[in-house]
GROMACS .gro file of N, CA and C in nm:
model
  396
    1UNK      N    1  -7.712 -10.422   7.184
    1UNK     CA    2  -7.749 -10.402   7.047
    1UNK      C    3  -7.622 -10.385   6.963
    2UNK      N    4  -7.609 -10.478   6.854
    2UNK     CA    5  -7.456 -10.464   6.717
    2UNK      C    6  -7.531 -10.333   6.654
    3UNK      N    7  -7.436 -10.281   6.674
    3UNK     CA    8  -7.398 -10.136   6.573
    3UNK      C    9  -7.363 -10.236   6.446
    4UNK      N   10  -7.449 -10.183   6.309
    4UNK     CA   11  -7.439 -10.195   6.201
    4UNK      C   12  -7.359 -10.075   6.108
    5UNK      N   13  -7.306 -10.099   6.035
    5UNK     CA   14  -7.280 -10.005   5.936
    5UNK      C   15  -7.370  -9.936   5.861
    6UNK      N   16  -7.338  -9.839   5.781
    6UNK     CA   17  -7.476  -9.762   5.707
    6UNK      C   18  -7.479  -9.870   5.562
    7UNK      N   19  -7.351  -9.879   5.549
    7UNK     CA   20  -7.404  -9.947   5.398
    7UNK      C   21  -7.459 -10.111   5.419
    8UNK      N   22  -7.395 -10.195   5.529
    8UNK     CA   23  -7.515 -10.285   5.537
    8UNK      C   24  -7.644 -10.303   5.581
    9UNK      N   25  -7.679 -10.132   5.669
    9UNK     CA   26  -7.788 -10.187   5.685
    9UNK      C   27  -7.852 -10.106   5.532
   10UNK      N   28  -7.828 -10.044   5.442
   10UNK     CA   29  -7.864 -10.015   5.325
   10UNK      C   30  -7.885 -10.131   5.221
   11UNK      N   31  -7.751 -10.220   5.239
   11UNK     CA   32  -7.772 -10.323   5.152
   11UNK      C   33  -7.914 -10.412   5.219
   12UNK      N   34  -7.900 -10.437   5.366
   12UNK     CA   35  -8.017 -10.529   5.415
   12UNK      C   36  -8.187 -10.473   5.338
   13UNK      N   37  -8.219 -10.309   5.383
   13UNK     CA   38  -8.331 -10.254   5.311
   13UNK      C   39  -8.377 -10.323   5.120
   14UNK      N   40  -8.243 -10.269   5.106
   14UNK     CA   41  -8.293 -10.265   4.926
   14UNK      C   42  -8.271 -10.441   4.943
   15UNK      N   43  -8.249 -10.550   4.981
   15UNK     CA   44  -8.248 -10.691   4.995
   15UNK      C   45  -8.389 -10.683   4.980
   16UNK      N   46  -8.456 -10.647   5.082
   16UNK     CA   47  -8.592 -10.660   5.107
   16UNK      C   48  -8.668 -10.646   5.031
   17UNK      N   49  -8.637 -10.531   4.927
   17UNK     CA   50  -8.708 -10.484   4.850
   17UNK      C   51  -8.660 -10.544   4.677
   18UNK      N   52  -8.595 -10.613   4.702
   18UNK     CA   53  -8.646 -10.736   4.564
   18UNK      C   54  -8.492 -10.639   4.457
   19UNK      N   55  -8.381 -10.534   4.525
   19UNK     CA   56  -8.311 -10.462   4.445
   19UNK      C   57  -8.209 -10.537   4.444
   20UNK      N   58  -8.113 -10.577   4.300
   20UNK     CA   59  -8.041 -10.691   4.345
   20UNK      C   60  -7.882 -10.604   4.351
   21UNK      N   61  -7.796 -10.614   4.455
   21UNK     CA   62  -7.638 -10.523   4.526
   21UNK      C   63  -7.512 -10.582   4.463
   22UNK      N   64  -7.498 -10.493   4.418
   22UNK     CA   65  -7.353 -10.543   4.344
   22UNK      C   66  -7.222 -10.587   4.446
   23UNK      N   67  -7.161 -10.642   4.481
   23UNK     CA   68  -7.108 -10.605   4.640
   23UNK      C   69  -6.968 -10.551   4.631
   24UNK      N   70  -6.904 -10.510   4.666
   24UNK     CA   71  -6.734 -10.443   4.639
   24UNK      C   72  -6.631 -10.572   4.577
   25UNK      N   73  -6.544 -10.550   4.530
   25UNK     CA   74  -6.460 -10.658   4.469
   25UNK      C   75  -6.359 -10.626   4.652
   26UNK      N   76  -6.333 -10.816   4.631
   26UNK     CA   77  -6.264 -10.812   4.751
   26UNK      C   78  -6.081 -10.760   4.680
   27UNK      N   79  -6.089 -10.809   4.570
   27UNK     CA   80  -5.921 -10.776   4.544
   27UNK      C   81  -5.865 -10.629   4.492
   28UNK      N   82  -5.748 -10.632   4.570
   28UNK     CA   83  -5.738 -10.511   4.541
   28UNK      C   84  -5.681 -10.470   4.392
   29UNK      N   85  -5.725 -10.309   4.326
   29UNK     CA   86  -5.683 -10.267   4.228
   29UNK      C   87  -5.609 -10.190   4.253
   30UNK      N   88  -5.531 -10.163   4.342
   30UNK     CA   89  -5.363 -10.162   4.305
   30UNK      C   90  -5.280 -10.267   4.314
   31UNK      N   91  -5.278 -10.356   4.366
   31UNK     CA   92  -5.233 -10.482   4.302
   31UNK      C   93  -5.260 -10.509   4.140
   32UNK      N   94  -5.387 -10.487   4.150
   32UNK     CA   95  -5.363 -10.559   3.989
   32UNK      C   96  -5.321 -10.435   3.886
   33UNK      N   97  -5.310 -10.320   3.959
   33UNK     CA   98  -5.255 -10.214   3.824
   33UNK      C   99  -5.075 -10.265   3.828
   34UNK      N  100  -5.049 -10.281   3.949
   34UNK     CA  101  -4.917 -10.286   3.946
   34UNK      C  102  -4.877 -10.403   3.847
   35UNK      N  103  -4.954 -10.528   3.907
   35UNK     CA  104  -4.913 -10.642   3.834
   35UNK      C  105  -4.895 -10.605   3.660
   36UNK      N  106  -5.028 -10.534   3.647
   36UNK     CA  107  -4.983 -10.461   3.489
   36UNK      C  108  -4.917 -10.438   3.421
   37UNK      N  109  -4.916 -10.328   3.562
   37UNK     CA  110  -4.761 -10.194   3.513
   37UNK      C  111  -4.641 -10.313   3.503
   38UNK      N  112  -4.612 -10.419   3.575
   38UNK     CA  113  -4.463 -10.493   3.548
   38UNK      C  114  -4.443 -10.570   3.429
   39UNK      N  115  -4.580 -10.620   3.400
   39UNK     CA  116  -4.601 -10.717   3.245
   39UNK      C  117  -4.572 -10.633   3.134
   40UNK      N  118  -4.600 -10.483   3.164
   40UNK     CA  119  -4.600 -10.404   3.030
   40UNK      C  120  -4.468 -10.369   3.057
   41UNK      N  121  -4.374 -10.375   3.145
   41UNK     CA  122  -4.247 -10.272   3.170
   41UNK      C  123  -4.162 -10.454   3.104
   42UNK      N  124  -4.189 -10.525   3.159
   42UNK     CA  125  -4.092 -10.686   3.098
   42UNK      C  126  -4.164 -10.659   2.954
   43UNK      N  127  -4.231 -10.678   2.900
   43UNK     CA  128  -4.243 -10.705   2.803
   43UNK      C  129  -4.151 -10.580   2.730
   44UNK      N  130  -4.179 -10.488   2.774
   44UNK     CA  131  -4.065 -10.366   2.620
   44UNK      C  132  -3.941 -10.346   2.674
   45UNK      N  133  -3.893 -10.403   2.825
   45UNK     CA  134  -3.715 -10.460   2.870
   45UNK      C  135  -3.710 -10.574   2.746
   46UNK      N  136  -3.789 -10.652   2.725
   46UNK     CA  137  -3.769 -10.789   2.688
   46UNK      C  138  -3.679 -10.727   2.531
   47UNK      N  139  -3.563 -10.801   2.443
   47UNK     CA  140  -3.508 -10.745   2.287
   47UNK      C  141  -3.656 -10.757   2.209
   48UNK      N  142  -3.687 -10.645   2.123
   48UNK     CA  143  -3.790 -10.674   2.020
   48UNK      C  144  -3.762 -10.762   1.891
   49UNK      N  145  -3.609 -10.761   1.887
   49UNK     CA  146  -3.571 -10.826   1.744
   49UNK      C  147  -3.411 -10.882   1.797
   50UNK      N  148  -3.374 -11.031   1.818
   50UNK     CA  149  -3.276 -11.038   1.806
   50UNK      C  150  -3.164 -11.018   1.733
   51UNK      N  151  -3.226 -10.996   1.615
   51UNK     CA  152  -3.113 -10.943   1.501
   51UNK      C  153  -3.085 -10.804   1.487
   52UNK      N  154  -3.164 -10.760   1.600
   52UNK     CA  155  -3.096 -10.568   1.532
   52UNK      C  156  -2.958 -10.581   1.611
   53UNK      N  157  -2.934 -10.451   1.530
   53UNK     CA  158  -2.728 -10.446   1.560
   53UNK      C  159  -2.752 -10.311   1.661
   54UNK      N  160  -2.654 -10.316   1.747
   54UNK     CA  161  -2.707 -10.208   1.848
   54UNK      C  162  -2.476 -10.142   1.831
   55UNK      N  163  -2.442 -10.021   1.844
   55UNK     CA  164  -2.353  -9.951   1.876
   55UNK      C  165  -2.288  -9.979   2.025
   56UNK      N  166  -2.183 -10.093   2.003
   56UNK     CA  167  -2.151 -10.112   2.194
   56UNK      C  168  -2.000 -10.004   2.191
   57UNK      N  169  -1.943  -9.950   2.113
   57UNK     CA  170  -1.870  -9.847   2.188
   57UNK      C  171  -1.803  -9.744   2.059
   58UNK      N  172  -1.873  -9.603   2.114
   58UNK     CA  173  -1.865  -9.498   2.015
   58UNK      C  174  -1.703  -9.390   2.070
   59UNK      N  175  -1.662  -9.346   2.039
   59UNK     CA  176  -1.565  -9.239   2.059
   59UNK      C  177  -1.593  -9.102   1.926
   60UNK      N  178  -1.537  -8.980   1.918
   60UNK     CA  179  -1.613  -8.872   1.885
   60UNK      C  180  -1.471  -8.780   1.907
   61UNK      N  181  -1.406  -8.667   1.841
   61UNK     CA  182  -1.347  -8.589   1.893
   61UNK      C  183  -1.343  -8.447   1.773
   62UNK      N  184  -1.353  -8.362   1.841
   62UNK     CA  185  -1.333  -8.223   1.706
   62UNK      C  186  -1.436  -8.211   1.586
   63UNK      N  187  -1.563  -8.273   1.615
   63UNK     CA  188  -1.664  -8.300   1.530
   63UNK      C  189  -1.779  -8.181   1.512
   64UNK      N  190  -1.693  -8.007   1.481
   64UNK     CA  191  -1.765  -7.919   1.477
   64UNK      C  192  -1.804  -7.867   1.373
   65UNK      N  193  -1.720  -7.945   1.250
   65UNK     CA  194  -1.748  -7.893   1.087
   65UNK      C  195  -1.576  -7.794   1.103
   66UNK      N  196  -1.480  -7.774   1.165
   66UNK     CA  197  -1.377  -7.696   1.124
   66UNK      C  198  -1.291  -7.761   1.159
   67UNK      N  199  -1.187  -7.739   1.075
   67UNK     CA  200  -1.031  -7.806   1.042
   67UNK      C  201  -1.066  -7.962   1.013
   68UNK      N  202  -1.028  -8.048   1.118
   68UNK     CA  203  -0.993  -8.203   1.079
   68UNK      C  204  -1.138  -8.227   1.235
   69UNK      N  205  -1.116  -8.395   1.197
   69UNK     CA  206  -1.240  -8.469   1.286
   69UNK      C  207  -1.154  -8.588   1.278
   70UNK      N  208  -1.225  -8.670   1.438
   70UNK     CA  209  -1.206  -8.844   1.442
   70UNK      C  210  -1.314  -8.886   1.493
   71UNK      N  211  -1.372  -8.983   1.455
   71UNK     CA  212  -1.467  -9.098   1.514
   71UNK      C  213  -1.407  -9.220   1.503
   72UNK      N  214  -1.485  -9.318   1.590
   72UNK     CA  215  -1.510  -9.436   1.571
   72UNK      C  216  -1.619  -9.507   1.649
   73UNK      N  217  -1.644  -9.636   1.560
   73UNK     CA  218  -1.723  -9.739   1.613
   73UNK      C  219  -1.763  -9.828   1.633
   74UNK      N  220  -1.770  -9.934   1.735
   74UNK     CA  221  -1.819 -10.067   1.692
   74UNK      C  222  -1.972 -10.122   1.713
   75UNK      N  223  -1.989 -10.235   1.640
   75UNK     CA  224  -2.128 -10.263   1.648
   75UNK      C  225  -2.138 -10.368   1.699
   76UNK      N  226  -2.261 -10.439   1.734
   76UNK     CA  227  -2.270 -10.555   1.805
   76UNK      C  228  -2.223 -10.681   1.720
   77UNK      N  229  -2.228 -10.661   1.610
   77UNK     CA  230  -2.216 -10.775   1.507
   77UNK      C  231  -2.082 -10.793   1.470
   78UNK      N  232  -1.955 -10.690   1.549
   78UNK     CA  233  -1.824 -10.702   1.511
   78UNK      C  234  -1.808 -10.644   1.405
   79UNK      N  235  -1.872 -10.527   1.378
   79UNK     CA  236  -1.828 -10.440   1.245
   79UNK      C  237  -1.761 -10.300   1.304
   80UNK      N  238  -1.651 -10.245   1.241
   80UNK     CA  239  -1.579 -10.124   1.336
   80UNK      C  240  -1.544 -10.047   1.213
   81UNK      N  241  -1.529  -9.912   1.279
   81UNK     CA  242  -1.512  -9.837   1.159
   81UNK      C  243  -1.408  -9.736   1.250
   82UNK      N  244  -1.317  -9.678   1.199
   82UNK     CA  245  -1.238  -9.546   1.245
   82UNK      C  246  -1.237  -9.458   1.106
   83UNK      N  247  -1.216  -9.368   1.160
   83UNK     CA  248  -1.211  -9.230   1.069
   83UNK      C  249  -1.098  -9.137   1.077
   84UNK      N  250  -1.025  -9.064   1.014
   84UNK     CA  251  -0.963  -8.904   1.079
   84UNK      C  252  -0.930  -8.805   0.985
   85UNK      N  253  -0.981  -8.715   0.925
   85UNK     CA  254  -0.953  -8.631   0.891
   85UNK      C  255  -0.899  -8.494   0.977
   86UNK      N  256  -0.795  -8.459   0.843
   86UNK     CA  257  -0.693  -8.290   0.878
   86UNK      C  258  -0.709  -8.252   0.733
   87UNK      N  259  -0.787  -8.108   0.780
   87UNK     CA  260  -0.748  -8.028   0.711
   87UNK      C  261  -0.603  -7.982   0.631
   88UNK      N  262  -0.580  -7.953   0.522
   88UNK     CA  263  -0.443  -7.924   0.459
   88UNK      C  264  -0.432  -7.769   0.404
   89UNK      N  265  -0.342  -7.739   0.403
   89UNK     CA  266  -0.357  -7.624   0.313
   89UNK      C  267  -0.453  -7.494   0.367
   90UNK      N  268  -0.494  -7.499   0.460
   90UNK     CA  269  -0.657  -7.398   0.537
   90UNK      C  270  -0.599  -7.242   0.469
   91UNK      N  271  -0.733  -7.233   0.446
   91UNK     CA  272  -0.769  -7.091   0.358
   91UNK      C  273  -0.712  -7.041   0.236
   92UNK      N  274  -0.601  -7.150   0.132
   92UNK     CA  275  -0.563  -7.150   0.029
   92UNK      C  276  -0.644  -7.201  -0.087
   93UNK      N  277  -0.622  -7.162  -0.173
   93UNK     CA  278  -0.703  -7.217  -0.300
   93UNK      C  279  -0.666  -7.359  -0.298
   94UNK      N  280  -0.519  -7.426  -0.252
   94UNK     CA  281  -0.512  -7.627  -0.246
   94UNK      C  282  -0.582  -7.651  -0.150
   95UNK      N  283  -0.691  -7.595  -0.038
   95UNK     CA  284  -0.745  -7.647   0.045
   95UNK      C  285  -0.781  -7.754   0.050
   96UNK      N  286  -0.754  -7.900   0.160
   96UNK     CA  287  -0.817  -8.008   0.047
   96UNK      C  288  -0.807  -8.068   0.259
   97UNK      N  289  -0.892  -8.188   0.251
   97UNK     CA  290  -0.916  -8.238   0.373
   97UNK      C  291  -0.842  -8.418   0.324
   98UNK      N  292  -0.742  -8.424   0.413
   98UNK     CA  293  -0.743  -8.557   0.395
   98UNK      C  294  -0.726  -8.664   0.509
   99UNK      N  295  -0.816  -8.793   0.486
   99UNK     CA  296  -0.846  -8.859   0.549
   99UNK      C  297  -0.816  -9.016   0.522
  100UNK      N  298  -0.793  -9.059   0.664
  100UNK     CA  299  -0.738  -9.169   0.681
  100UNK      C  300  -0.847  -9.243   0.784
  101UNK      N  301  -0.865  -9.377   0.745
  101UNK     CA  302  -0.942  -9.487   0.844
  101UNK      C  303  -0.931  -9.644   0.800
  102UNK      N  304  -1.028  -9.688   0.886
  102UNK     CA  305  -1.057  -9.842   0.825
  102UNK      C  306  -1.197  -9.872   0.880
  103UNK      N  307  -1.274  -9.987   0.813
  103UNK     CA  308  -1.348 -10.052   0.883
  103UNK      C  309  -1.339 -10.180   0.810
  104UNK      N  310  -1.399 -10.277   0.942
  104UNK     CA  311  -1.412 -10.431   0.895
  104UNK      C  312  -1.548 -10.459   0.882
  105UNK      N  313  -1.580 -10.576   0.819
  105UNK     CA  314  -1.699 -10.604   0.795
  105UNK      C  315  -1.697 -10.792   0.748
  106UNK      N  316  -1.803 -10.815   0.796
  106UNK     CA  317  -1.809 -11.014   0.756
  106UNK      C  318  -1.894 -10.958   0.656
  107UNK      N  319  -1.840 -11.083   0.548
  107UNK     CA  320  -1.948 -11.081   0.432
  107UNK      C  321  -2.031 -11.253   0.447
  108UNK      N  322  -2.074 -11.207   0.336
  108UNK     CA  323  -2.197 -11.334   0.337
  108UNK      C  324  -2.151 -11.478   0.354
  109UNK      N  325  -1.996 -11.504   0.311
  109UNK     CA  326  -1.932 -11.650   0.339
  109UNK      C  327  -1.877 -11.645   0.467
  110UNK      N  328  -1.859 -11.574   0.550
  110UNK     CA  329  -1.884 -11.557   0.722
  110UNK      C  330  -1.688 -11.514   0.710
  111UNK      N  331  -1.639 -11.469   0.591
  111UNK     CA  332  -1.472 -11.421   0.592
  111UNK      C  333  -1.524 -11.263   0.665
  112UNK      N  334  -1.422 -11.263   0.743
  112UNK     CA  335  -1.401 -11.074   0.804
  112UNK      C  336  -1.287 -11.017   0.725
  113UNK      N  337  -1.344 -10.906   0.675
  113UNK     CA  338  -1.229 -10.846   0.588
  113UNK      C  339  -1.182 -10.657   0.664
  114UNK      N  340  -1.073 -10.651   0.664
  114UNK     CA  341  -1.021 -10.506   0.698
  114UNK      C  342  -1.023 -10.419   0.595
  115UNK      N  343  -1.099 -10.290   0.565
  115UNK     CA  344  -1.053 -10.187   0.445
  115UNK      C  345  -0.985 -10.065   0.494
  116UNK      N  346  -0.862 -10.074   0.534
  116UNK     CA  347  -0.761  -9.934   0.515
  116UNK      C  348  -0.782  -9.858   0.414
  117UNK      N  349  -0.744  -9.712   0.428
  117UNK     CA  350  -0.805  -9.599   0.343
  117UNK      C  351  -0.773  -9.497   0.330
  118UNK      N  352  -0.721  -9.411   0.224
  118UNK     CA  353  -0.714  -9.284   0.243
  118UNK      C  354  -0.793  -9.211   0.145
  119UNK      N  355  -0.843  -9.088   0.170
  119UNK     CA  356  -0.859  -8.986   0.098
  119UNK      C  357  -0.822  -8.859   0.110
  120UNK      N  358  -0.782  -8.817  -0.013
  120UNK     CA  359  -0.726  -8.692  -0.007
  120UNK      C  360  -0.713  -8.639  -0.176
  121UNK      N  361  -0.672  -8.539  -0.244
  121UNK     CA  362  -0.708  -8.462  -0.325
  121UNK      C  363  -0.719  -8.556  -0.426
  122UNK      N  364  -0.634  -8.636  -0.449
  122UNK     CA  365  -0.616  -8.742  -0.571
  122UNK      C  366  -0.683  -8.822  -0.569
  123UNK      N  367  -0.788  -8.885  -0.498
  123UNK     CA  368  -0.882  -8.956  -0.452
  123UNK      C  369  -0.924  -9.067  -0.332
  124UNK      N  370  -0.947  -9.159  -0.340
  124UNK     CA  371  -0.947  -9.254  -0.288
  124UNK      C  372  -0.868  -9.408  -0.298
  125UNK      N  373  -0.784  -9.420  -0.194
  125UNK     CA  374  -0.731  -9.527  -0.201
  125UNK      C  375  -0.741  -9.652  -0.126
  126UNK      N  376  -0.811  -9.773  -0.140
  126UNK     CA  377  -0.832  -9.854   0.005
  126UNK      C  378  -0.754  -9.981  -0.022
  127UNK      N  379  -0.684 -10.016   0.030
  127UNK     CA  380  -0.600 -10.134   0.067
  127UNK      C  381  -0.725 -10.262   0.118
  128UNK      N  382  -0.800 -10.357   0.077
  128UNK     CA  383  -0.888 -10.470   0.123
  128UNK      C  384  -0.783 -10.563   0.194
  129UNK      N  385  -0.787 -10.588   0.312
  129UNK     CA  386  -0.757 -10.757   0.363
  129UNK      C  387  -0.827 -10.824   0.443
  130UNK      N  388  -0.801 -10.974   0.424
  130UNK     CA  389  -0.861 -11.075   0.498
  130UNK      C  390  -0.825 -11.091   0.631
  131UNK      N  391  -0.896 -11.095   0.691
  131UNK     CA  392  -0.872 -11.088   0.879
  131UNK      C  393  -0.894 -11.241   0.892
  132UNK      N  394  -0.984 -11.292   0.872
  132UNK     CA  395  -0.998 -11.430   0.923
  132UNK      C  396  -1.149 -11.493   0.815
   0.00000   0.00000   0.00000
């Protein structure tokens, strides 16, 4: 005598009786969650906007709000900026912060231009040149 299982011989009964059996899916659902999970993980790896500008290399130093600071940065699009301020004068009434940098930038006729810079009590001074 074949030993049957309980659920086929359950499915065989309700057969009989006119009940119609849904039967198990043969494929598996972890396969297909996974397959999911990878379509949804490529799709937001994938760039959302080729034109955004993303920061490919930052530097940072003394950036606590006291005395002097330096940064810099570049962007994906070839735009760079440096910075540096020193304090002058600290805790005198000439207290005054002055600062020196540059950044480049392409303008709309595709020229790259350099702006050297200072500021300091007398104002602002920037030197513009053409890079290329």
């Amino acid at each position: 005598m074949r030993r049957e299982s309980l659920v086929s011989r359950i499915g065989r009964r309700l057969r009989t009786k006119g009940v119609p059996i849904i039967r198990k899916r043969r494929r598996s659902t972890m396969k297909t969650i996974i397959i999911f999970a990878i379509a949804i993980a490529g799709a937001l790896a994938a760039p959302q906007n080729p034109n955004d500008i993303t920061i490919i290399k930052q530097e940072e130093s003394n950036n606590i709000g006291v005395g002097g600071y330096h940064f810099s940065y570049e962007q994906s699009d070839g735009q760079k900026r440096e910075e540096t301020a020193e304090l002058k004068n600290e805790g005198t009434d000439d207290e005054s912060l002055d600062v020196t940098g540059s950044f480049t930038f392409t303008s709309p006729d595709g020229h790259t231009y350099r702006v050297d810079y200072t500021a300091d009590k007398d104002g602002f001074h920037p030197t513009i040149n053409l890079v290329k």
